Short mmCIF file of N, CA and C in Angstrom, two decimals:
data_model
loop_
_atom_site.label_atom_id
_atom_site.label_comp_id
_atom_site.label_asym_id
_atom_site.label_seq_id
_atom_site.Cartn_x
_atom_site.Cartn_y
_atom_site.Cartn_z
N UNK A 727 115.43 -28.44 68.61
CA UNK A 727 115.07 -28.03 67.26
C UNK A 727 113.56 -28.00 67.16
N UNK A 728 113.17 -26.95 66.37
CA UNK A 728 111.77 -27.20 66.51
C UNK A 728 111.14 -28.16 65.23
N UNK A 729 109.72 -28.69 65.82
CA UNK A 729 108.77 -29.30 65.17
C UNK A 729 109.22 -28.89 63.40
N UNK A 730 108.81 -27.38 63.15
CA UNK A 730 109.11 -27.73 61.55
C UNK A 730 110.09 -27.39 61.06
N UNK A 731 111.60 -27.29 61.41
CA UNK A 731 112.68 -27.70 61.16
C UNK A 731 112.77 -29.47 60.97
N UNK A 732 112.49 -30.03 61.75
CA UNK A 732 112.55 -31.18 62.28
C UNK A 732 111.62 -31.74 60.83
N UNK A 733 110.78 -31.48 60.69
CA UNK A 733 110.17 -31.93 59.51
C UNK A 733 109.93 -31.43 57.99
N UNK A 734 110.82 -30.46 58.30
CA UNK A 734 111.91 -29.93 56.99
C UNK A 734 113.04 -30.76 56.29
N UNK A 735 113.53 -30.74 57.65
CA UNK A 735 114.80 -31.60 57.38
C UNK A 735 114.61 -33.16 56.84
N UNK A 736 113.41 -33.95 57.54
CA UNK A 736 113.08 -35.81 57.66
C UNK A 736 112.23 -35.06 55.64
N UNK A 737 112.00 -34.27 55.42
CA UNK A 737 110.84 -34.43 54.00
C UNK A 737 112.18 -34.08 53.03
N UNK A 738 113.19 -33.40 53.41
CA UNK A 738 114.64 -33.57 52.18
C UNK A 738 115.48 -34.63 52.38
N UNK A 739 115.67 -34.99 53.82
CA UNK A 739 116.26 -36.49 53.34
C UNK A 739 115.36 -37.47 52.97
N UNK A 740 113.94 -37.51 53.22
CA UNK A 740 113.22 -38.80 52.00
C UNK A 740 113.26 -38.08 50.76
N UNK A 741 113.48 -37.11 49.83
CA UNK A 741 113.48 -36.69 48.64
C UNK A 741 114.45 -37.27 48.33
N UNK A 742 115.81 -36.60 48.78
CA UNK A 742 117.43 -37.11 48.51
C UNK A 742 117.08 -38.74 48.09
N UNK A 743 116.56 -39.29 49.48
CA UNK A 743 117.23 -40.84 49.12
C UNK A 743 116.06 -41.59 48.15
N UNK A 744 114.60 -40.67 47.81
CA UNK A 744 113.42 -41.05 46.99
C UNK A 744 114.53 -41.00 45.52
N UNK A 745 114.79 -39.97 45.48
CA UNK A 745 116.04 -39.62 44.18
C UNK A 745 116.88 -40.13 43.80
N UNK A 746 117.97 -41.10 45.44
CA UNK A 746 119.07 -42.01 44.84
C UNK A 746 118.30 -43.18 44.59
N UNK A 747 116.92 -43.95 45.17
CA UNK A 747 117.00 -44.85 44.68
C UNK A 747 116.39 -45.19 43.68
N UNK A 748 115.60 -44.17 43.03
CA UNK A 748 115.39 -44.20 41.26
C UNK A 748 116.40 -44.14 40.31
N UNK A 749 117.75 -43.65 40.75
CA UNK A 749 118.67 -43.58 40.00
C UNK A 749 119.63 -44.96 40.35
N UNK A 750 119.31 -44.84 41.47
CA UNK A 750 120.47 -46.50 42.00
C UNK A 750 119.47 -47.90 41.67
N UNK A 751 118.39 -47.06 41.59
CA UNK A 751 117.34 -48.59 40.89
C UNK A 751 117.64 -48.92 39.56
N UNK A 752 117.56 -48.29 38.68
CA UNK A 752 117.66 -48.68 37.43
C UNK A 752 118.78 -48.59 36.99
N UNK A 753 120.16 -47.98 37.60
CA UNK A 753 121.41 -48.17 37.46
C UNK A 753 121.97 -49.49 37.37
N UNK A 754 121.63 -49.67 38.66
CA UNK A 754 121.77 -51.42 39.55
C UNK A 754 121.05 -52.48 39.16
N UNK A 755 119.57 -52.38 38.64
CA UNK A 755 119.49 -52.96 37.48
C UNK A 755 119.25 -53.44 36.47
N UNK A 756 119.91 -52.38 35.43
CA UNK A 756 120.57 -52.76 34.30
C UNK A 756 121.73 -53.32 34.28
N UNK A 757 122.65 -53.19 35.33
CA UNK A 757 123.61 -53.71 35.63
C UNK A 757 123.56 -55.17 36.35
N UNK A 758 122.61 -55.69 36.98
CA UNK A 758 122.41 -57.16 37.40
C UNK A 758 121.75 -57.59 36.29
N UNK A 759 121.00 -57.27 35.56
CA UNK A 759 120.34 -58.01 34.34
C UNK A 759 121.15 -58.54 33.46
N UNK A 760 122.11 -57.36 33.37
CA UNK A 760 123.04 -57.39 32.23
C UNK A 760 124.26 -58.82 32.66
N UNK A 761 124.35 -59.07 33.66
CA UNK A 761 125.51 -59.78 34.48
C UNK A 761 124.81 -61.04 34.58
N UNK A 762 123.53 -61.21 34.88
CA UNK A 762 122.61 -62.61 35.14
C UNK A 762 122.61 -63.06 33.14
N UNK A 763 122.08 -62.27 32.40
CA UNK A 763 121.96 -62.62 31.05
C UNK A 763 123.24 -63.14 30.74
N UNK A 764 124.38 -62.31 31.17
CA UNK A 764 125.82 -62.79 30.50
C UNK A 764 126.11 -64.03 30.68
N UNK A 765 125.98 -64.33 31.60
CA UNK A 765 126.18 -65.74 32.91
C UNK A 765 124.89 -66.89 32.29
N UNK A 766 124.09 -66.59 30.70
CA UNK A 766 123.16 -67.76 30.28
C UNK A 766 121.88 -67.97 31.25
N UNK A 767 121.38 -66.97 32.03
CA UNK A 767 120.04 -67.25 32.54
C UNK A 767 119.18 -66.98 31.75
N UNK A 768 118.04 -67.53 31.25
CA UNK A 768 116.93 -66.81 30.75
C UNK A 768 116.50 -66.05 30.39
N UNK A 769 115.81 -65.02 29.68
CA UNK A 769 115.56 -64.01 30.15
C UNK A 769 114.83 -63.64 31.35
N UNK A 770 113.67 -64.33 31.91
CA UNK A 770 112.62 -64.15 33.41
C UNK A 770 113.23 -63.98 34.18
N UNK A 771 115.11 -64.95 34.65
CA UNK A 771 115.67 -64.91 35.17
C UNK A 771 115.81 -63.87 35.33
N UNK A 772 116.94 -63.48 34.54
CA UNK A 772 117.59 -62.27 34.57
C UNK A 772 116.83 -60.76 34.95
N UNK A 773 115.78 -60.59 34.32
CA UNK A 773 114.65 -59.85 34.86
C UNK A 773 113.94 -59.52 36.48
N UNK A 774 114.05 -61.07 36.67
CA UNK A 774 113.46 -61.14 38.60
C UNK A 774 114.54 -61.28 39.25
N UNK A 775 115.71 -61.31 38.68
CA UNK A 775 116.90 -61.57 40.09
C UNK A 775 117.21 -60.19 40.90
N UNK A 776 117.51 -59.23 39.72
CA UNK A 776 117.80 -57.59 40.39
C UNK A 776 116.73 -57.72 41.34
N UNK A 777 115.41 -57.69 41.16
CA UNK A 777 114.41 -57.80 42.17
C UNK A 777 114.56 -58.15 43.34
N UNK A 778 115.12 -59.39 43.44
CA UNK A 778 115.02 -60.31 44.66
C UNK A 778 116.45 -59.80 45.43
N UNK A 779 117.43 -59.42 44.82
CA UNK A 779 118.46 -58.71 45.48
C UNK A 779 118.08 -57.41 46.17
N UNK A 780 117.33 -56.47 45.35
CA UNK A 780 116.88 -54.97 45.72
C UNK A 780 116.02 -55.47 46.91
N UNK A 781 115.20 -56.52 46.70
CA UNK A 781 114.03 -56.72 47.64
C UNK A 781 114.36 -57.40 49.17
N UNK A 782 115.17 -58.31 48.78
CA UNK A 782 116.12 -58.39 50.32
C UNK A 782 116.65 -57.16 51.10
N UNK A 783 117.28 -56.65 50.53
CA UNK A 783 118.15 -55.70 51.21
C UNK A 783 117.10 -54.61 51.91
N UNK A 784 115.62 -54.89 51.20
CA UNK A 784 114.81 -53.79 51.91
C UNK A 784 114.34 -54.15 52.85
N UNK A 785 113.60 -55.59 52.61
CA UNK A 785 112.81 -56.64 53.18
C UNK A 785 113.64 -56.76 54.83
N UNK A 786 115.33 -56.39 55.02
CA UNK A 786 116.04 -56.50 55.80
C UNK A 786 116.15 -54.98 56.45
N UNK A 787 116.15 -54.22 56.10
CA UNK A 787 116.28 -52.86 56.27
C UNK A 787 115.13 -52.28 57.06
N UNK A 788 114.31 -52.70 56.84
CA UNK A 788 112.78 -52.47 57.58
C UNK A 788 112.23 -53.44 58.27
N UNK A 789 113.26 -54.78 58.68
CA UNK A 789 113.08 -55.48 59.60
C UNK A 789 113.90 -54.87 60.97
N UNK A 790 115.10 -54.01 60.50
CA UNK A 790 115.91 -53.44 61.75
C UNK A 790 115.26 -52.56 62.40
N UNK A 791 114.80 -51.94 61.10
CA UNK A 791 114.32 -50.47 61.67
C UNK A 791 113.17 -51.41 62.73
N UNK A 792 112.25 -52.21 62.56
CA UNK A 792 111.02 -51.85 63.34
C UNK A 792 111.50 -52.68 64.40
N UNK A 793 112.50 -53.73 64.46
CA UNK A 793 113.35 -54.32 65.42
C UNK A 793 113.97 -52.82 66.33
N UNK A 794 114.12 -52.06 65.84
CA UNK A 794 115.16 -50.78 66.47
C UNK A 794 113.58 -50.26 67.13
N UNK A 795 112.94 -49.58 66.51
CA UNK A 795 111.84 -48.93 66.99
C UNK A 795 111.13 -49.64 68.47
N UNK A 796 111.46 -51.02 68.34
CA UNK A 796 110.85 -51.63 69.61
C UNK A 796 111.58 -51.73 70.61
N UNK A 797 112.88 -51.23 70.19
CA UNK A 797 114.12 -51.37 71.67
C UNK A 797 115.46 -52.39 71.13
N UNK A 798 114.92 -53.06 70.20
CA UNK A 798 116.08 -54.25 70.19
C UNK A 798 116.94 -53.61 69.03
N UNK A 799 118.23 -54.84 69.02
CA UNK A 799 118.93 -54.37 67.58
C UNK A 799 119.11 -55.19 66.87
N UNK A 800 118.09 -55.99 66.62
CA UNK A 800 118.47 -56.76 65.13
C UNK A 800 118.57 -58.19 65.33
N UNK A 801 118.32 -59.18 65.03
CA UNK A 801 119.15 -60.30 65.13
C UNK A 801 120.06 -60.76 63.92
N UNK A 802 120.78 -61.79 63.78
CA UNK A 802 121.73 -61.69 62.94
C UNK A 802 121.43 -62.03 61.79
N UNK A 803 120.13 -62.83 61.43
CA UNK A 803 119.33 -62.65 60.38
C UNK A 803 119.64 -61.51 59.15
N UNK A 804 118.41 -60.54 59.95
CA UNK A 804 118.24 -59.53 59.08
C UNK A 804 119.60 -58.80 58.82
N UNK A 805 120.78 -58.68 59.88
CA UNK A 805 121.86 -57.93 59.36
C UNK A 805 122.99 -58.82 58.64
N UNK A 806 122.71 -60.22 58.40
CA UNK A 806 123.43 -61.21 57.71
C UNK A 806 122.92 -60.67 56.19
N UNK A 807 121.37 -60.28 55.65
CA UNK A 807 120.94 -59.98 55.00
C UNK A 807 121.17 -58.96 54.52
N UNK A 808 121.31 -57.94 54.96
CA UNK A 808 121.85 -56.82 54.43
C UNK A 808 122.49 -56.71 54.06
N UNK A 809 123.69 -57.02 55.09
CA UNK A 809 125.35 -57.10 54.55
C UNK A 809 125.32 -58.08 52.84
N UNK A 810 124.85 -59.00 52.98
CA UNK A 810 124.63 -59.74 51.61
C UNK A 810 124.00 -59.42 50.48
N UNK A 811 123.02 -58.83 50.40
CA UNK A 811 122.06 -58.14 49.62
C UNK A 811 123.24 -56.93 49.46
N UNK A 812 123.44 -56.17 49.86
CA UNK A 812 124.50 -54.96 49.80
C UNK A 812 125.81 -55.11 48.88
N UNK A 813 126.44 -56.18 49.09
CA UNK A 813 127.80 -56.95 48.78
C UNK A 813 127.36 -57.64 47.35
N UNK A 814 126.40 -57.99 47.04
CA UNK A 814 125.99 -58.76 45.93
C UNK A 814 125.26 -57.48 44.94
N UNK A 815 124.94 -56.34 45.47
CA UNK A 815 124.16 -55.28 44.80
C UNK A 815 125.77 -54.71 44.29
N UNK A 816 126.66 -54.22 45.10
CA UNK A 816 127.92 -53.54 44.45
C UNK A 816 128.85 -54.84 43.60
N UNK A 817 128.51 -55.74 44.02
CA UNK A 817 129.59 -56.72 43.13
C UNK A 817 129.14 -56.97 41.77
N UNK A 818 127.89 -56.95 41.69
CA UNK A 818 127.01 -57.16 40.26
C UNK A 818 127.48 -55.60 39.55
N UNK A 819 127.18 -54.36 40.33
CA UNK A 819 127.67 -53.63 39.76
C UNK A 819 128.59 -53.45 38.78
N UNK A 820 130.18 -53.68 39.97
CA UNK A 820 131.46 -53.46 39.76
C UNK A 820 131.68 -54.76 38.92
N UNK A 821 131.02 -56.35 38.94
CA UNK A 821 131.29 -57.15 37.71
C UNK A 821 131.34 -56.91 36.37
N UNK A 822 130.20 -55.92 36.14
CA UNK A 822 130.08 -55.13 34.76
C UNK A 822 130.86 -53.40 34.07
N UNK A 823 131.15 -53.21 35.03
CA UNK A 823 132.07 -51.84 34.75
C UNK A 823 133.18 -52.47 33.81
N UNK A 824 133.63 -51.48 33.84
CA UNK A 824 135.06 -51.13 32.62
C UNK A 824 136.03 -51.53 33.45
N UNK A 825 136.95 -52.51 33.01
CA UNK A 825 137.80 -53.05 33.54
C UNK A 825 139.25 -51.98 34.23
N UNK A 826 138.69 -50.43 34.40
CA UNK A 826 139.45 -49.94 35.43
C UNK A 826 139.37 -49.78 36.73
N UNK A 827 140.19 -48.94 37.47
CA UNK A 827 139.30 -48.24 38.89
C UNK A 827 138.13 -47.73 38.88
N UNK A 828 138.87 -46.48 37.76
CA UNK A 828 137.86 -45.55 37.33
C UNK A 828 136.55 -46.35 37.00
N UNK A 829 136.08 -47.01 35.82
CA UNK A 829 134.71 -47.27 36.14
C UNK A 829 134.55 -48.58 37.04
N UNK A 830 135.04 -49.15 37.58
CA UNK A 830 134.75 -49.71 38.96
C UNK A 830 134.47 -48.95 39.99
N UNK A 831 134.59 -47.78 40.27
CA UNK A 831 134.00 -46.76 40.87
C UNK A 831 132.83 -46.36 40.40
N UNK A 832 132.79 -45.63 39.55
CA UNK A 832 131.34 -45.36 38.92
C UNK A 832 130.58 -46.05 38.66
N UNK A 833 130.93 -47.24 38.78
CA UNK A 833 129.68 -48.39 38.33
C UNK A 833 129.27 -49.08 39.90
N UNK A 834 129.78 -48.31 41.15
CA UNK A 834 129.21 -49.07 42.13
C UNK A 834 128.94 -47.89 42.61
N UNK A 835 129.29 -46.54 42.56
CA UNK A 835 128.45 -45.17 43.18
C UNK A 835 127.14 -44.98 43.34
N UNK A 836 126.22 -45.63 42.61
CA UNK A 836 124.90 -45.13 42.69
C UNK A 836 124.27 -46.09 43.73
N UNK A 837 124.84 -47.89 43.87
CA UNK A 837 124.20 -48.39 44.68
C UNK A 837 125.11 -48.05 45.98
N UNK A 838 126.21 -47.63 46.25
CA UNK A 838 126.96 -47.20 47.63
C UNK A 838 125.88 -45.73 48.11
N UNK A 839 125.46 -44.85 47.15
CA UNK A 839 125.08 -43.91 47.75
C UNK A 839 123.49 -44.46 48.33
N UNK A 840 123.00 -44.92 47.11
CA UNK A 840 121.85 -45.51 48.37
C UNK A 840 121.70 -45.90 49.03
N UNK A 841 122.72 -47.05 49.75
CA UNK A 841 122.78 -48.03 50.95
C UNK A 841 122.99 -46.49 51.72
N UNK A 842 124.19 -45.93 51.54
CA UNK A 842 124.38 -44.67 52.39
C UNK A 842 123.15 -43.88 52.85
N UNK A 843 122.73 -43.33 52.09
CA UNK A 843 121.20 -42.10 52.28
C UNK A 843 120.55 -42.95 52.68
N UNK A 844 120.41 -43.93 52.62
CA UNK A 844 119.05 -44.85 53.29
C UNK A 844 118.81 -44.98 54.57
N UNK A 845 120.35 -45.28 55.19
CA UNK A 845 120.93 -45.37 55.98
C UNK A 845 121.02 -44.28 57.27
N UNK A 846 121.04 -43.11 56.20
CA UNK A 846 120.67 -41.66 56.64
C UNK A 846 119.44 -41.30 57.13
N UNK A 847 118.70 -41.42 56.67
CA UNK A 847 116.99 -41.87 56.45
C UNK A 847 116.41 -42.69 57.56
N UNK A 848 117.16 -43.88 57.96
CA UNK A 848 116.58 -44.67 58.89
C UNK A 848 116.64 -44.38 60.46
N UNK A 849 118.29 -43.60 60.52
CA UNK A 849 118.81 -42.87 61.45
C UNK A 849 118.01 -42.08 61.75
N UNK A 850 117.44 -40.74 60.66
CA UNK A 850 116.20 -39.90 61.63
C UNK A 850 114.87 -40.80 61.75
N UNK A 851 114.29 -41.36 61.36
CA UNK A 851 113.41 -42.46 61.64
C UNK A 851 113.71 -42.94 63.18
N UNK A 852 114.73 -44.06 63.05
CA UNK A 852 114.82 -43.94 64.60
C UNK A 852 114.98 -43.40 65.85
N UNK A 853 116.04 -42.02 64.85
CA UNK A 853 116.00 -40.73 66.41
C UNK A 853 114.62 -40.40 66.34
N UNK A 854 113.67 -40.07 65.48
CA UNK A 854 112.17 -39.65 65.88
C UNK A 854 111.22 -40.09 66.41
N UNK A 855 111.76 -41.82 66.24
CA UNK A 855 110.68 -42.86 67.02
C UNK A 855 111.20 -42.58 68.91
N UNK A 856 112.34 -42.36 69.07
CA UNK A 856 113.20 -42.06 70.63
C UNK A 856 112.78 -40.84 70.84
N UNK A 857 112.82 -40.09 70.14
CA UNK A 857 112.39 -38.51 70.83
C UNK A 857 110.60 -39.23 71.11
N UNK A 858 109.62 -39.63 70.28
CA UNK A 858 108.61 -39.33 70.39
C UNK A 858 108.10 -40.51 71.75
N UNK A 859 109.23 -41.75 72.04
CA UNK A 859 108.65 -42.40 73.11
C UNK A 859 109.33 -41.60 74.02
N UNK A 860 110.02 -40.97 74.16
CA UNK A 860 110.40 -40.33 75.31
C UNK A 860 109.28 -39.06 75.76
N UNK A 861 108.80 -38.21 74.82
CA UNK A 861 107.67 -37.24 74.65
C UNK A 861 106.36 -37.72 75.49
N UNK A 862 106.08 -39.73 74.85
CA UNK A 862 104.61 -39.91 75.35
C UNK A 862 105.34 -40.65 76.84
N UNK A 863 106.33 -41.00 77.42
CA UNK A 863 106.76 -41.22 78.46
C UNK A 863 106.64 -39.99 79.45
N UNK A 864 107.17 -38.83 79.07
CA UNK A 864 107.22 -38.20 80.09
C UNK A 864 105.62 -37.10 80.06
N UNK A 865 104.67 -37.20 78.86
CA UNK A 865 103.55 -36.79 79.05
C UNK A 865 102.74 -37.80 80.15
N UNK A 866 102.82 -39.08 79.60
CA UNK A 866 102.14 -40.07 80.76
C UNK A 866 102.78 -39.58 82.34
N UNK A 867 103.75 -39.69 82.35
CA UNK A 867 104.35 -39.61 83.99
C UNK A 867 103.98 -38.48 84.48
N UNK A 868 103.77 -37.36 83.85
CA UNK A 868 103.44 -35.53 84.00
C UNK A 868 101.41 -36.00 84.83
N UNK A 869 101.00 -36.73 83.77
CA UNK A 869 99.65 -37.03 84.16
C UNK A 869 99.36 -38.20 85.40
N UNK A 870 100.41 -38.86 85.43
CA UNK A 870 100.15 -39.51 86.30
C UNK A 870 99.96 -39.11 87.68
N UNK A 871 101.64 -38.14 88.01
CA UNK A 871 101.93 -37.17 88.78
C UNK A 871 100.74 -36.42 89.29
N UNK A 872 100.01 -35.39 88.49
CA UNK A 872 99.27 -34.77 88.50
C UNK A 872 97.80 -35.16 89.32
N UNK A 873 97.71 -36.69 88.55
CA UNK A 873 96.33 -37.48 88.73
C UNK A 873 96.31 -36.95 91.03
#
């Protein structure tokens, strides 16, 4: 594929997922605020917790990736974190929906699609970090050869 395909494609999936997570941000929470307040926290509480949930799950997300980018995959840390941060982002959700399917679905769609697209997102991230060490691998070896 060429160069600006290739960076056609990586500048609409960061739009897409720039897009779900303004919408899965303030979806998700108003919906943990609303669930921490119900539950008698504070208000500060209730205010900094969505935070610290959203902020894990990133804080973990960009520990893989640069864990991935260096060769490795993760230790169980950061993907204990995710999975948790993730599970606690849709459960806060789906705690506050309408006591059907139906909005138990819709009330956890916006944070499922972002874990998803993000997910999407990190995938070309890491295929681009592999194409590009493979690129300065086989430019070095071409020069070495040559030398």
């Amino acid at each position: 594929m060429s160069g600006r395909a290739d960076q056609w494609i990586r500048w609409t999936t960061t739009a897409c997922v720039g897009l779900l997570a303004l919408i899965a941000g303030i979806v998700s929470y108003l919906h943990m605020h609303m669930l921490v307040a119900l539950h008698g926290q504070p208000g500060w509480v209730a205010v900094l917790t969505p935070l610290s949930v959203d902020g894990m799950i990133v804080a973990a997300s960009t520990t893989l990736l640069s864990d991935s980018r260096s060769g490795s995959r993760g230790g169980v840390l950061p993907w204990a974190l995710l999975v948790v941060g993730s599970v606690a982002s849709l459960a806060a959700n789906v705690a506050v929906a309408e006591p059907t399917v139906t909005g138990r679905v819709i009330a956890a769609w916006p944070s499922f699609a972002l874990i998803a697209a993000y997910e999407l997102l990190m995938r070309q991230v890491r295929h681009g970090a592999a194409r590009g060490c493979g690129l300065h691998e086989r430019t070095t070896s071409t020069a070495i050869a040559q030398a």
